[in-house]
């Protein structure tokens, strides 16, 4: 085979490779499943982290509300007690 | 944001042979283009005219880079295209070696040819929707 004949063979092989590359490019998937899954996993982890952060804040606020509720209940009880004493004084009792 | 994400690193770790072969092909293509005198005695350089040798070296470089990009970024489209091109340049190398030296270099030529078969098989696998 002379040089020009061999050059034609080489062009044919490279051309076939080019066509194969175009076909393969069009048919192959755009991104690997493992990477898509990995990206989704990262998103899920970020959302879970944020959820835990806000849950921590919410739990703290609930405890704070319960504490204030207890203080309020005590204050109402003391008010009730004082009202009772005042009422008894007004009724003429000598000793409260 | 990291240059290569954790899933991409996992994908790369699963394909070390393809990665390093592709990188070697890209480097070899660059050498053939920039310093052709270093590979002046290769079968391809001896068998092909200058203009075709330049095309061959360009395809070599592009094929290697496409494979590396596809592997590093997790893009099977690029990897599949690069694999097909790599297969074709390896077949050219095989043919050039046999054309010039005949069966004297059959061992080396066969290694080259079988590598080409491997790259072609990988390209077909990716084109069929595989990973």
Short mmCIF file of N, CA and C in Angstrom, two decimals, chain B:
data_model
loop_
_atom_site.label_atom_id
_atom_site.label_comp_id
_atom_site.label_asym_id
_atom_site.label_seq_id
_atom_site.Cartn_x
_atom_site.Cartn_y
_atom_site.Cartn_z
N UNK B 1 -17.17 26.49 46.93
CA UNK B 1 -17.53 25.18 46.35
C UNK B 1 -16.25 24.48 45.87
N UNK B 2 -16.12 23.21 46.22
CA UNK B 2 -14.92 22.47 45.84
C UNK B 2 -14.88 22.25 44.33
N UNK B 3 -13.64 22.18 43.81
CA UNK B 3 -13.48 21.98 42.36
C UNK B 3 -14.08 20.64 41.94
N UNK B 4 -13.83 19.62 42.75
CA UNK B 4 -14.40 18.30 42.49
C UNK B 4 -15.20 17.88 43.71
N UNK B 5 -16.51 17.64 43.50
CA UNK B 5 -17.37 17.28 44.62
C UNK B 5 -17.09 15.84 45.07
N UNK B 6 -17.61 15.49 46.22
CA UNK B 6 -17.38 14.14 46.76
C UNK B 6 -17.89 13.04 45.81
N UNK B 7 -19.11 13.17 45.25
CA UNK B 7 -19.56 12.14 44.31
C UNK B 7 -18.68 12.05 43.07
N UNK B 8 -18.17 13.21 42.62
CA UNK B 8 -17.28 13.19 41.45
C UNK B 8 -15.98 12.46 41.77
N UNK B 9 -15.49 12.70 43.00
CA UNK B 9 -14.27 12.00 43.42
C UNK B 9 -14.49 10.49 43.44
N UNK B 10 -15.69 10.08 43.89
CA UNK B 10 -16.01 8.65 43.93
C UNK B 10 -16.03 8.07 42.51
N UNK B 11 -16.62 8.83 41.59
CA UNK B 11 -16.70 8.38 40.20
C UNK B 11 -15.29 8.24 39.62
N UNK B 12 -14.45 9.23 39.91
CA UNK B 12 -13.06 9.19 39.44
C UNK B 12 -12.33 8.00 40.04
N UNK B 13 -12.53 7.78 41.32
CA UNK B 13 -11.85 6.67 42.00
C UNK B 13 -12.26 5.33 41.42
N UNK B 14 -13.46 5.28 40.82
CA UNK B 14 -13.94 4.02 40.24
C UNK B 14 -13.36 3.79 38.84
N UNK B 15 -12.74 4.82 38.25
CA UNK B 15 -12.22 4.69 36.88
C UNK B 15 -10.76 5.17 36.78
N UNK B 16 -9.86 4.63 37.59
CA UNK B 16 -8.48 5.14 37.57
C UNK B 16 -7.74 4.82 36.28
N UNK B 17 -7.97 3.62 35.72
CA UNK B 17 -7.22 3.24 34.51
C UNK B 17 -7.62 4.15 33.35
N UNK B 18 -8.93 4.34 33.19
CA UNK B 18 -9.41 5.21 32.11
C UNK B 18 -8.87 6.63 32.29
N UNK B 19 -8.84 7.09 33.53
CA UNK B 19 -8.38 8.47 33.79
C UNK B 19 -6.92 8.65 33.39
N UNK B 20 -6.06 7.75 33.88
CA UNK B 20 -4.63 7.95 33.62
C UNK B 20 -4.27 7.67 32.16
N UNK B 21 -4.96 6.71 31.54
CA UNK B 21 -4.72 6.48 30.11
C UNK B 21 -5.15 7.70 29.30
N UNK B 22 -6.29 8.26 29.65
CA UNK B 22 -6.79 9.43 28.93
C UNK B 22 -5.85 10.61 29.10
N UNK B 23 -5.37 10.77 30.33
CA UNK B 23 -4.43 11.86 30.60
C UNK B 23 -3.14 11.67 29.79
N UNK B 24 -2.67 10.42 29.74
CA UNK B 24 -1.45 10.12 28.97
C UNK B 24 -1.68 10.42 27.49
N UNK B 25 -2.87 10.09 26.99
CA UNK B 25 -3.17 10.33 25.57
C UNK B 25 -3.21 11.84 25.30
N UNK B 26 -3.81 12.60 26.22
CA UNK B 26 -3.87 14.06 26.04
C UNK B 26 -2.46 14.64 26.03
N UNK B 27 -1.63 14.20 26.96
CA UNK B 27 -0.25 14.71 27.03
C UNK B 27 0.52 14.32 25.77
N UNK B 28 0.33 13.06 25.35
CA UNK B 28 1.02 12.60 24.15
C UNK B 28 0.59 13.42 22.93
N UNK B 29 -0.71 13.72 22.83
CA UNK B 29 -1.20 14.54 21.73
C UNK B 29 -0.58 15.92 21.74
N UNK B 30 -0.47 16.49 22.96
CA UNK B 30 0.14 17.82 23.08
C UNK B 30 1.60 17.79 22.65
N UNK B 31 2.31 16.73 23.05
CA UNK B 31 3.73 16.61 22.66
C UNK B 31 3.85 16.49 21.14
N UNK B 32 2.97 15.69 20.54
CA UNK B 32 3.02 15.52 19.08
C UNK B 32 2.79 16.84 18.35
N UNK B 33 1.99 17.70 18.96
CA UNK B 33 1.70 18.98 18.32
C UNK B 33 2.80 20.02 18.58
N UNK B 34 3.24 20.07 19.83
CA UNK B 34 4.18 21.14 20.24
C UNK B 34 5.63 20.76 19.95
N UNK B 35 6.00 19.52 20.24
CA UNK B 35 7.39 19.07 20.03
C UNK B 35 7.40 17.80 19.18
N UNK B 36 7.03 17.91 17.90
CA UNK B 36 6.94 16.70 17.05
C UNK B 36 8.27 15.97 16.89
N UNK B 37 9.39 16.71 17.08
CA UNK B 37 10.69 16.05 16.90
C UNK B 37 10.92 14.96 17.96
N UNK B 38 10.20 15.06 19.09
CA UNK B 38 10.37 14.06 20.14
C UNK B 38 9.75 12.71 19.76
N UNK B 39 8.79 12.75 18.83
CA UNK B 39 8.13 11.49 18.41
C UNK B 39 8.34 11.26 16.91
N UNK B 40 9.47 11.78 16.41
CA UNK B 40 9.72 11.72 14.96
C UNK B 40 9.89 10.29 14.46
N UNK B 41 10.28 9.37 15.35
CA UNK B 41 10.53 8.00 14.88
C UNK B 41 9.34 7.08 15.15
N UNK B 42 8.22 7.63 15.59
CA UNK B 42 7.05 6.79 15.84
C UNK B 42 6.45 6.33 14.51
N UNK B 43 5.79 5.18 14.49
CA UNK B 43 5.21 4.67 13.24
C UNK B 43 4.28 5.66 12.56
N UNK B 44 3.48 6.36 13.38
CA UNK B 44 2.54 7.33 12.79
C UNK B 44 3.28 8.47 12.10
N UNK B 45 4.33 8.97 12.78
CA UNK B 45 5.10 10.09 12.21
C UNK B 45 5.79 9.65 10.92
N UNK B 46 6.23 8.40 10.88
CA UNK B 46 6.93 7.91 9.69
C UNK B 46 5.96 7.57 8.55
N UNK B 47 4.77 7.13 8.92
CA UNK B 47 3.85 6.62 7.90
C UNK B 47 2.93 7.69 7.31
N UNK B 48 2.72 8.79 8.06
CA UNK B 48 1.72 9.76 7.61
C UNK B 48 2.39 11.03 7.05
N UNK B 49 1.76 11.65 6.07
CA UNK B 49 2.25 12.95 5.62
C UNK B 49 2.04 14.01 6.72
N UNK B 50 2.77 15.11 6.59
CA UNK B 50 2.77 16.12 7.66
C UNK B 50 1.37 16.62 8.01
N UNK B 51 0.58 16.95 7.00
CA UNK B 51 -0.76 17.51 7.27
C UNK B 51 -1.65 16.52 8.00
N UNK B 52 -1.51 15.25 7.63
CA UNK B 52 -2.35 14.24 8.29
C UNK B 52 -1.84 13.94 9.69
N UNK B 53 -0.53 14.05 9.85
CA UNK B 53 0.05 13.85 11.18
C UNK B 53 -0.47 14.92 12.15
N UNK B 54 -0.61 16.15 11.63
CA UNK B 54 -1.14 17.24 12.48
C UNK B 54 -2.61 16.97 12.87
N UNK B 55 -3.37 16.49 11.89
CA UNK B 55 -4.78 16.15 12.19
C UNK B 55 -4.82 15.04 13.23
N UNK B 56 -3.99 14.03 13.01
CA UNK B 56 -3.94 12.89 13.94
C UNK B 56 -3.58 13.37 15.35
N UNK B 57 -2.56 14.23 15.46
CA UNK B 57 -2.14 14.72 16.78
C UNK B 57 -3.25 15.55 17.43
N UNK B 58 -3.95 16.34 16.62
CA UNK B 58 -5.05 17.15 17.17
C UNK B 58 -6.17 16.26 17.71
N UNK B 59 -6.51 15.23 16.91
CA UNK B 59 -7.55 14.29 17.37
C UNK B 59 -7.10 13.60 18.66
N UNK B 60 -5.83 13.25 18.70
CA UNK B 60 -5.25 12.60 19.88
C UNK B 60 -5.45 13.47 21.12
N UNK B 61 -5.08 14.76 20.96
CA UNK B 61 -5.18 15.70 22.09
C UNK B 61 -6.64 15.90 22.50
N UNK B 62 -7.50 16.15 21.51
CA UNK B 62 -8.92 16.41 21.81
C UNK B 62 -9.57 15.20 22.46
N UNK B 63 -9.23 14.01 21.94
CA UNK B 63 -9.81 12.77 22.49
C UNK B 63 -9.42 12.60 23.96
N UNK B 64 -8.14 12.80 24.23
CA UNK B 64 -7.67 12.65 25.62
C UNK B 64 -8.33 13.66 26.54
N UNK B 65 -8.41 14.90 26.08
CA UNK B 65 -9.01 15.95 26.92
C UNK B 65 -10.49 15.68 27.16
N UNK B 66 -11.19 15.22 26.10
CA UNK B 66 -12.63 14.93 26.25
C UNK B 66 -12.85 13.82 27.29
N UNK B 67 -12.00 12.80 27.22
CA UNK B 67 -12.12 11.70 28.20
C UNK B 67 -11.86 12.20 29.62
N UNK B 68 -10.79 12.98 29.76
CA UNK B 68 -10.44 13.47 31.11
C UNK B 68 -11.57 14.36 31.63
N UNK B 69 -12.07 15.26 30.78
CA UNK B 69 -13.15 16.15 31.20
C UNK B 69 -14.38 15.34 31.61
N UNK B 70 -14.73 14.35 30.78
CA UNK B 70 -15.89 13.52 31.07
C UNK B 70 -15.76 12.79 32.39
N UNK B 71 -14.55 12.29 32.66
CA UNK B 71 -14.32 11.54 33.90
C UNK B 71 -14.30 12.46 35.11
N UNK B 72 -13.62 13.60 34.97
CA UNK B 72 -13.47 14.49 36.12
C UNK B 72 -14.79 15.16 36.48
N UNK B 73 -15.55 15.57 35.46
CA UNK B 73 -16.81 16.27 35.72
C UNK B 73 -18.02 15.33 35.76
N UNK B 74 -17.79 14.04 35.53
CA UNK B 74 -18.91 13.09 35.55
C UNK B 74 -19.88 13.29 34.41
N UNK B 75 -19.33 13.55 33.22
CA UNK B 75 -20.17 13.77 32.02
C UNK B 75 -19.95 12.64 31.02
N UNK B 76 -20.81 11.62 31.06
CA UNK B 76 -20.63 10.48 30.16
C UNK B 76 -20.64 10.84 28.68
N UNK B 77 -21.36 11.93 28.31
CA UNK B 77 -21.39 12.33 26.89
C UNK B 77 -19.98 12.62 26.38
N UNK B 78 -19.24 13.42 27.17
CA UNK B 78 -17.88 13.79 26.76
C UNK B 78 -16.95 12.58 26.79
N UNK B 79 -17.15 11.78 27.82
CA UNK B 79 -16.29 10.60 27.95
C UNK B 79 -16.53 9.65 26.77
N UNK B 80 -17.80 9.46 26.41
CA UNK B 80 -18.13 8.54 25.31
C UNK B 80 -17.54 9.03 24.00
N UNK B 81 -17.67 10.33 23.74
CA UNK B 81 -17.11 10.89 22.50
C UNK B 81 -15.59 10.75 22.50
N UNK B 82 -14.98 11.07 23.62
CA UNK B 82 -13.51 10.95 23.72
C UNK B 82 -13.07 9.51 23.54
N UNK B 83 -13.80 8.57 24.12
CA UNK B 83 -13.44 7.15 24.00
C UNK B 83 -13.48 6.71 22.53
N UNK B 84 -14.51 7.16 21.81
CA UNK B 84 -14.63 6.77 20.39
C UNK B 84 -13.44 7.31 19.60
N UNK B 85 -13.06 8.56 19.89
CA UNK B 85 -11.92 9.15 19.18
C UNK B 85 -10.61 8.44 19.55
N UNK B 86 -10.46 8.15 20.84
CA UNK B 86 -9.25 7.44 21.29
C UNK B 86 -9.15 6.09 20.59
N UNK B 87 -10.29 5.39 20.50
CA UNK B 87 -10.29 4.09 19.83
C UNK B 87 -9.81 4.23 18.39
N UNK B 88 -10.28 5.29 17.71
CA UNK B 88 -9.89 5.44 16.30
C UNK B 88 -8.40 5.76 16.16
N UNK B 89 -7.85 6.61 17.05
CA UNK B 89 -6.42 6.94 16.91
C UNK B 89 -5.55 5.72 17.27
N UNK B 90 -6.03 4.90 18.20
CA UNK B 90 -5.25 3.71 18.54
C UNK B 90 -5.26 2.70 17.38
N UNK B 91 -6.39 2.64 16.69
CA UNK B 91 -6.45 1.76 15.51
C UNK B 91 -5.51 2.28 14.43
N UNK B 92 -5.43 3.61 14.30
CA UNK B 92 -4.48 4.19 13.33
C UNK B 92 -3.06 3.83 13.71
N UNK B 93 -2.74 3.91 14.99
CA UNK B 93 -1.39 3.55 15.44
C UNK B 93 -1.08 2.08 15.12
N UNK B 94 -2.08 1.25 15.38
CA UNK B 94 -1.93 -0.19 15.11
C UNK B 94 -1.67 -0.41 13.61
N UNK B 95 -2.48 0.26 12.81
CA UNK B 95 -2.35 0.09 11.36
C UNK B 95 -1.01 0.63 10.87
N UNK B 96 -0.58 1.77 11.43
CA UNK B 96 0.70 2.37 11.00
C UNK B 96 1.87 1.46 11.35
N UNK B 97 1.81 0.88 12.55
CA UNK B 97 2.89 -0.02 12.97
C UNK B 97 2.97 -1.24 12.05
N UNK B 98 1.82 -1.83 11.75
CA UNK B 98 1.82 -3.00 10.87
C UNK B 98 2.22 -2.63 9.45
N UNK B 99 1.77 -1.44 9.02
CA UNK B 99 2.07 -0.98 7.66
C UNK B 99 3.58 -0.81 7.46
N UNK B 100 4.23 -0.26 8.49
CA UNK B 100 5.67 0.02 8.35
C UNK B 100 6.54 -1.19 8.66
N UNK B 101 6.22 -1.86 9.76
CA UNK B 101 7.14 -2.90 10.25
C UNK B 101 6.60 -4.31 10.15
N UNK B 102 5.36 -4.46 9.73
CA UNK B 102 4.79 -5.79 9.59
C UNK B 102 4.67 -6.50 10.93
N UNK B 103 4.87 -7.80 10.91
CA UNK B 103 4.67 -8.59 12.12
C UNK B 103 5.84 -8.48 13.10
N UNK B 104 6.88 -7.73 12.75
CA UNK B 104 8.01 -7.55 13.68
C UNK B 104 7.57 -6.87 14.97
N UNK B 105 6.52 -6.06 14.88
CA UNK B 105 6.07 -5.32 16.06
C UNK B 105 4.67 -5.76 16.48
N UNK B 106 4.36 -7.01 16.20
CA UNK B 106 2.98 -7.47 16.42
C UNK B 106 2.58 -7.39 17.90
N UNK B 107 3.55 -7.63 18.78
CA UNK B 107 3.23 -7.59 20.22
C UNK B 107 2.76 -6.22 20.65
N UNK B 108 3.57 -5.20 20.38
CA UNK B 108 3.23 -3.83 20.73
C UNK B 108 1.96 -3.38 20.00
N UNK B 109 1.90 -3.75 18.72
CA UNK B 109 0.74 -3.34 17.92
C UNK B 109 -0.54 -3.95 18.48
N UNK B 110 -0.46 -5.19 18.93
CA UNK B 110 -1.66 -5.83 19.49
C UNK B 110 -2.11 -5.15 20.79
N UNK B 111 -1.13 -4.79 21.61
CA UNK B 111 -1.47 -4.08 22.86
C UNK B 111 -2.23 -2.80 22.51
N UNK B 112 -1.70 -2.06 21.54
CA UNK B 112 -2.36 -0.82 21.11
C UNK B 112 -3.77 -1.11 20.60
N UNK B 113 -3.87 -2.13 19.75
CA UNK B 113 -5.18 -2.45 19.16
C UNK B 113 -6.19 -2.86 20.24
N UNK B 114 -5.73 -3.67 21.20
CA UNK B 114 -6.67 -4.14 22.23
C UNK B 114 -7.08 -3.00 23.17
N UNK B 115 -6.15 -2.06 23.38
CA UNK B 115 -6.54 -0.86 24.14
C UNK B 115 -7.64 -0.12 23.40
N UNK B 116 -7.47 -0.03 22.08
CA UNK B 116 -8.48 0.61 21.24
C UNK B 116 -9.82 -0.09 21.36
N UNK B 117 -9.80 -1.42 21.39
CA UNK B 117 -11.04 -2.19 21.55
C UNK B 117 -11.69 -1.85 22.89
N UNK B 118 -10.85 -1.73 23.92
CA UNK B 118 -11.37 -1.38 25.25
C UNK B 118 -12.04 -0.03 25.25
N UNK B 119 -11.39 0.95 24.61
CA UNK B 119 -11.98 2.30 24.56
C UNK B 119 -13.28 2.28 23.74
N UNK B 120 -13.28 1.53 22.64
CA UNK B 120 -14.50 1.45 21.83
C UNK B 120 -15.64 0.82 22.63
N UNK B 121 -15.29 -0.23 23.38
CA UNK B 121 -16.31 -0.92 24.18
C UNK B 121 -16.88 0.03 25.24
N UNK B 122 -16.01 0.81 25.85
CA UNK B 122 -16.45 1.77 26.88
C UNK B 122 -17.39 2.82 26.25
N UNK B 123 -17.01 3.27 25.04
CA UNK B 123 -17.84 4.27 24.36
C UNK B 123 -19.22 3.71 24.05
N UNK B 124 -19.25 2.47 23.57
CA UNK B 124 -20.54 1.83 23.26
C UNK B 124 -21.36 1.66 24.53
N UNK B 125 -20.69 1.25 25.59
CA UNK B 125 -21.38 1.07 26.89
C UNK B 125 -22.03 2.38 27.35
N UNK B 126 -21.28 3.47 27.24
CA UNK B 126 -21.81 4.78 27.66
C UNK B 126 -22.95 5.22 26.74
N UNK B 127 -22.77 4.97 25.43
CA UNK B 127 -23.80 5.38 24.47
C UNK B 127 -25.10 4.62 24.69
N UNK B 128 -25.00 3.44 25.28
CA UNK B 128 -26.21 2.66 25.56
C UNK B 128 -26.83 3.05 26.90
N UNK B 129 -26.33 4.11 27.49
CA UNK B 129 -26.94 4.60 28.73
C UNK B 129 -26.27 4.10 29.99
N UNK B 130 -25.13 3.41 29.84
CA UNK B 130 -24.41 2.92 31.02
C UNK B 130 -23.60 4.00 31.69
N UNK B 131 -22.94 3.60 32.80
CA UNK B 131 -22.08 4.54 33.52
C UNK B 131 -20.70 3.95 33.68
#
